[in-house]
Short mmCIF file of C-alpha atoms in Angstrom, two decimals:
data_model
loop_
_atom_site.label_atom_id
_atom_site.label_comp_id
_atom_site.label_asym_id
_atom_site.label_seq_id
_atom_site.Cartn_x
_atom_site.Cartn_y
_atom_site.Cartn_z
CA ASP A 189 -11.08 -29.47 27.45
CA GLY A 190 -13.50 -28.12 24.73
CA GLY A 191 -13.10 -29.21 21.21
CA ILE A 192 -14.24 -31.35 18.23
CA THR A 193 -13.72 -34.64 17.74
CA GLN A 194 -14.39 -36.69 14.80
CA SER A 195 -14.04 -40.59 14.53
CA PRO A 196 -12.56 -42.64 13.37
CA LYS A 197 -9.32 -41.07 12.41
CA TYR A 198 -9.22 -43.97 9.54
CA LEU A 199 -11.62 -45.48 7.78
CA PHE A 200 -11.69 -48.25 4.95
CA ARG A 201 -14.93 -49.59 3.33
CA LYS A 202 -16.16 -51.53 -0.07
CA GLU A 203 -17.42 -49.87 -2.88
CA GLY A 204 -21.13 -49.50 -2.56
CA GLN A 205 -21.30 -49.80 1.10
CA ASN A 206 -22.57 -46.60 2.92
CA VAL A 207 -20.48 -45.35 5.59
CA THR A 208 -20.94 -42.89 8.40
CA LEU A 209 -18.65 -40.29 9.85
CA SER A 210 -18.66 -39.01 13.26
CA CYS A 211 -18.49 -35.63 14.52
CA GLU A 212 -19.08 -34.21 18.03
CA GLN A 213 -18.03 -30.78 19.63
CA ASN A 214 -18.41 -29.32 23.02
CA LEU A 215 -18.32 -26.39 22.28
CA ASN A 216 -21.17 -25.30 22.40
CA HIS A 217 -21.44 -23.63 18.92
CA ASP A 218 -24.31 -23.37 16.91
CA ALA A 219 -23.01 -24.20 13.71
CA MET A 220 -21.48 -27.15 12.38
CA TYR A 221 -19.91 -27.93 8.50
CA TRP A 222 -18.59 -30.86 6.73
CA TYR A 223 -15.53 -30.46 4.53
CA ARG A 224 -13.91 -32.49 1.66
CA GLN A 225 -10.63 -32.16 1.02
CA ASP A 226 -8.88 -33.62 -2.05
CA PRO A 227 -4.94 -33.97 -2.58
CA GLY A 228 -4.01 -30.26 -4.46
CA GLN A 229 -7.15 -28.93 -3.55
CA GLY A 230 -8.59 -26.65 -1.07
CA LEU A 231 -11.87 -27.29 0.87
CA ARG A 232 -14.97 -27.78 -0.30
CA LEU A 233 -18.16 -27.68 1.49
CA ILE A 234 -20.51 -30.39 1.58
CA TYR A 235 -23.43 -29.40 4.14
CA TYR A 236 -23.60 -27.30 6.68
CA SER A 237 -26.32 -26.99 9.96
CA GLN A 238 -27.11 -23.75 11.89
CA ILE A 239 -29.61 -25.05 14.20
CA VAL A 240 -31.07 -28.27 15.20
CA ASN A 241 -32.57 -30.32 13.10
CA ASP A 242 -31.98 -28.10 9.82
CA PHE A 243 -29.07 -28.40 7.87
CA GLN A 244 -28.06 -27.05 4.20
CA LYS A 245 -26.64 -28.47 1.09
CA GLY A 246 -23.27 -26.81 -0.04
CA ASP A 247 -21.44 -27.29 -3.22
CA ILE A 248 -20.98 -30.87 -3.38
CA ALA A 249 -23.20 -32.36 -1.32
CA GLU A 250 -24.42 -34.98 -3.89
CA GLY A 251 -24.30 -38.63 -2.81
CA TYR A 252 -23.90 -37.27 0.65
CA SER A 253 -26.58 -37.09 3.23
CA VAL A 254 -26.36 -35.48 7.07
CA SER A 255 -28.69 -35.19 10.53
CA ARG A 256 -28.50 -33.03 13.16
CA GLU A 257 -30.63 -34.82 15.87
CA LYS A 258 -28.23 -32.78 18.60
CA LYS A 259 -26.22 -29.58 18.90
CA GLU A 260 -23.50 -31.47 19.64
CA SER A 261 -23.85 -33.54 16.77
CA PHE A 262 -23.48 -34.03 13.26
CA PRO A 263 -22.77 -37.22 11.60
CA LEU A 264 -22.05 -37.36 7.75
CA THR A 265 -23.27 -40.48 5.83
CA VAL A 266 -21.71 -41.15 2.58
CA THR A 267 -23.71 -43.08 0.53
CA SER A 268 -23.07 -45.34 -2.50
CA ALA A 269 -23.78 -42.53 -5.16
CA GLN A 270 -20.99 -41.01 -3.98
CA LYS A 271 -18.85 -41.22 -7.27
CA ASN A 272 -15.53 -40.63 -6.19
CA PRO A 273 -15.63 -40.84 -1.68
CA THR A 274 -12.43 -41.61 -0.77
CA ALA A 275 -11.23 -38.31 0.25
CA PHE A 276 -9.79 -36.45 3.72
CA TYR A 277 -13.48 -35.37 5.86
CA LEU A 278 -13.03 -32.26 7.84
CA CYS A 279 -16.01 -31.67 10.29
CA ALA A 280 -16.09 -28.06 11.64
CA SER A 281 -17.90 -25.66 14.13
CA SER A 282 -18.40 -22.11 14.87
CA THR A 283 -20.45 -19.83 17.15
CA LEU A 284 -23.28 -17.58 14.99
CA PRO A 285 -22.99 -15.65 12.70
CA SER A 286 -20.94 -17.69 10.91
CA TYR A 287 -18.17 -15.48 9.96
CA ASN A 288 -16.52 -16.18 12.63
CA GLU A 289 -13.80 -18.36 13.30
CA GLN A 290 -14.47 -22.04 12.05
CA PHE A 291 -12.68 -24.71 14.58
CA PHE A 292 -11.74 -27.68 12.92
CA GLY A 293 -12.00 -31.19 14.15
CA PRO A 294 -8.76 -33.41 13.26
CA GLY A 295 -10.37 -34.98 10.22
CA THR A 296 -11.06 -39.08 8.99
CA ARG A 297 -9.40 -40.14 6.15
CA LEU A 298 -12.20 -42.33 3.97
CA THR A 299 -10.47 -45.01 2.04
CA VAL A 300 -13.39 -46.94 -0.62
CA LEU A 301 -11.93 -50.17 -1.49
CA ALA B 95 -19.63 -16.54 -7.52
CA GLN B 96 -16.34 -16.10 -5.25
CA THR B 97 -13.29 -17.31 -6.32
CA VAL B 98 -10.08 -17.80 -4.15
CA THR B 99 -6.73 -17.88 -6.01
CA GLN B 100 -3.31 -18.93 -4.21
CA SER B 101 -0.73 -18.65 -7.19
CA GLN B 102 1.84 -20.45 -5.13
CA PRO B 103 2.01 -24.24 -5.18
CA GLU B 104 4.89 -24.24 -2.96
CA MET B 105 7.26 -21.82 -1.18
CA SER B 106 9.93 -22.17 0.88
CA VAL B 107 12.20 -20.10 3.72
CA GLN B 108 14.71 -20.24 5.56
CA GLU B 109 14.62 -20.50 9.56
CA ALA B 110 14.70 -16.62 10.87
CA GLU B 111 13.61 -15.32 7.44
CA THR B 112 10.75 -13.56 6.41
CA VAL B 113 8.23 -14.95 3.72
CA THR B 114 5.17 -13.74 2.10
CA LEU B 115 2.38 -15.99 0.98
CA SER B 116 0.19 -14.66 -1.84
CA CYS B 117 -3.82 -14.86 -2.05
CA THR B 118 -6.19 -12.96 -4.65
CA TYR B 119 -9.94 -12.98 -4.79
CA ASP B 120 -13.09 -12.10 -6.81
CA THR B 121 -15.81 -11.02 -5.52
CA SER B 122 -18.58 -8.06 -6.44
CA GLU B 123 -19.43 -7.55 -2.84
CA SER B 124 -17.95 -4.62 -0.71
CA ASP B 125 -18.37 -6.49 3.07
CA TYR B 126 -16.86 -9.65 3.43
CA TYR B 127 -14.11 -11.63 5.68
CA LEU B 128 -10.91 -13.41 4.84
CA PHE B 129 -9.03 -15.56 6.82
CA TRP B 130 -5.52 -17.26 6.64
CA TYR B 131 -5.26 -21.20 7.94
CA LYS B 132 -2.48 -23.11 8.64
CA GLN B 133 -2.52 -26.66 7.93
CA PRO B 134 0.51 -28.92 9.59
CA PRO B 135 1.31 -32.43 8.81
CA SER B 136 -1.27 -33.58 11.37
CA ARG B 137 -4.09 -32.09 8.97
CA GLN B 138 -5.43 -30.16 11.93
CA MET B 139 -6.63 -26.67 10.21
CA ILE B 140 -5.57 -23.85 12.40
CA LEU B 141 -7.10 -20.22 12.27
CA VAL B 142 -3.73 -17.81 12.03
CA ILE B 143 -5.26 -14.72 11.11
CA ARG B 144 -8.33 -13.25 9.76
CA GLN B 145 -9.33 -9.52 8.46
CA GLU B 146 -12.56 -8.04 8.06
CA ALA B 147 -12.90 -6.21 4.82
CA TYR B 148 -14.61 -2.78 6.46
CA LYS B 149 -11.48 -2.73 8.36
CA GLN B 150 -8.24 -0.50 6.46
CA GLN B 151 -5.85 -1.73 8.91
CA ASN B 152 -4.20 -4.79 8.21
CA ALA B 153 -4.41 -7.62 10.99
CA THR B 154 -1.44 -8.79 13.13
CA GLU B 155 -1.13 -11.75 15.41
CA ASN B 156 2.90 -12.01 16.67
CA ARG B 157 4.85 -12.78 13.74
CA PHE B 158 1.79 -13.09 10.95
CA SER B 159 0.65 -10.25 9.61
CA VAL B 160 -1.40 -9.72 6.35
CA ASN B 161 -1.44 -6.90 3.42
CA PHE B 162 -4.76 -6.35 2.64
CA GLN B 163 -5.14 -4.71 -0.70
CA LYS B 164 -8.99 -3.93 -1.14
CA ALA B 165 -9.00 -2.21 -4.22
CA ALA B 166 -6.58 -5.29 -5.99
CA LYS B 167 -8.48 -7.95 -3.88
CA SER B 168 -4.94 -9.02 -2.81
CA PHE B 169 -4.61 -10.64 0.91
CA SER B 170 -1.11 -11.82 1.33
CA LEU B 171 0.50 -13.29 4.33
CA LYS B 172 3.72 -12.62 5.89
CA ILE B 173 5.65 -14.32 8.58
CA SER B 174 8.36 -13.01 10.03
CA ASP B 175 11.23 -14.79 11.84
CA SER B 176 10.23 -18.24 10.48
CA GLN B 177 10.31 -20.96 12.46
CA LEU B 178 10.60 -24.53 11.85
CA GLY B 179 6.79 -25.18 13.31
CA ASP B 180 5.72 -22.95 10.66
CA ALA B 181 6.01 -25.80 7.75
CA ALA B 182 2.17 -26.37 6.99
CA MET B 183 -0.32 -26.23 4.15
CA TYR B 184 -1.58 -22.71 4.09
CA PHE B 185 -5.12 -21.95 3.06
CA CYS B 186 -6.73 -18.57 2.30
CA ALA B 187 -10.29 -18.42 2.66
CA TYR B 188 -12.91 -15.99 2.17
CA ARG B 189 -16.67 -15.26 3.58
CA THR B 190 -19.46 -13.58 2.51
CA SER B 191 -20.92 -11.16 5.20
CA GLN B 192 -24.34 -11.83 3.71
CA GLY B 193 -26.66 -14.09 5.57
CA GLY B 194 -27.73 -17.39 4.40
CA SER B 195 -24.56 -18.48 2.55
CA GLU B 196 -22.31 -19.76 5.25
CA LYS B 197 -19.51 -21.17 3.15
CA LEU B 198 -15.90 -20.50 3.31
CA VAL B 199 -14.50 -20.52 -0.05
CA PHE B 200 -10.66 -21.67 -0.16
CA GLY B 201 -7.84 -21.60 -1.99
CA LYS B 202 -5.82 -24.42 -3.05
CA GLY B 203 -3.11 -23.90 -0.76
CA THR B 204 0.32 -23.12 -0.49
CA LYS B 205 2.99 -25.47 0.74
CA LEU B 206 5.31 -23.90 2.85
CA THR B 207 8.89 -25.55 3.81
CA VAL B 208 11.30 -24.02 6.45
CA ASN B 209 14.60 -25.05 6.13
CA PRO B 210 17.29 -24.90 9.11
#
């Protein structure tokens, strides 16, 4: 079945540690996205990528980094510079042009202790 | 910058009844796209319906329909014959049609409760 997988579903880390969230898609989509969701808030874009080896900052990129070495994969690293990393993180992908539907993964809940 | 406002943090509806969720947005563009996404307790985001601003006809998907008022910058979602499975957070989202700006701008969501 085609879809987007995110792992792990729950992640706990100590303050000051970097952590990497996985996102894989087998939909053959060119574009991939990372969003952050906080309680009572809509989704906010962290980073997006339209092509391998290229990515762009979204609205809240500070303290995060990404890579796009393969079309299927778009991992997100939450660095120690991110001041409030505890949140729910959603990965999405779409065909281009990207005003087509974005398909979302099941999300990763990151808790920093 | 575009903004999306959902003025109803919570709504409730009786099973089999109809409910309308409100969404307004602010933009200076004439061409854009609007979406309603559903996020059930599983937290999986699911597209409910999509509207292109250049189309005057309101989009419809089975029990879900929109009332798109371009001049008023309003994009409400109507759910007919509500079912227990419709209970979820609903997010309205805006997407520019211009290339180079790839983000969806989301509202803060409306929590819909369906009462049996």
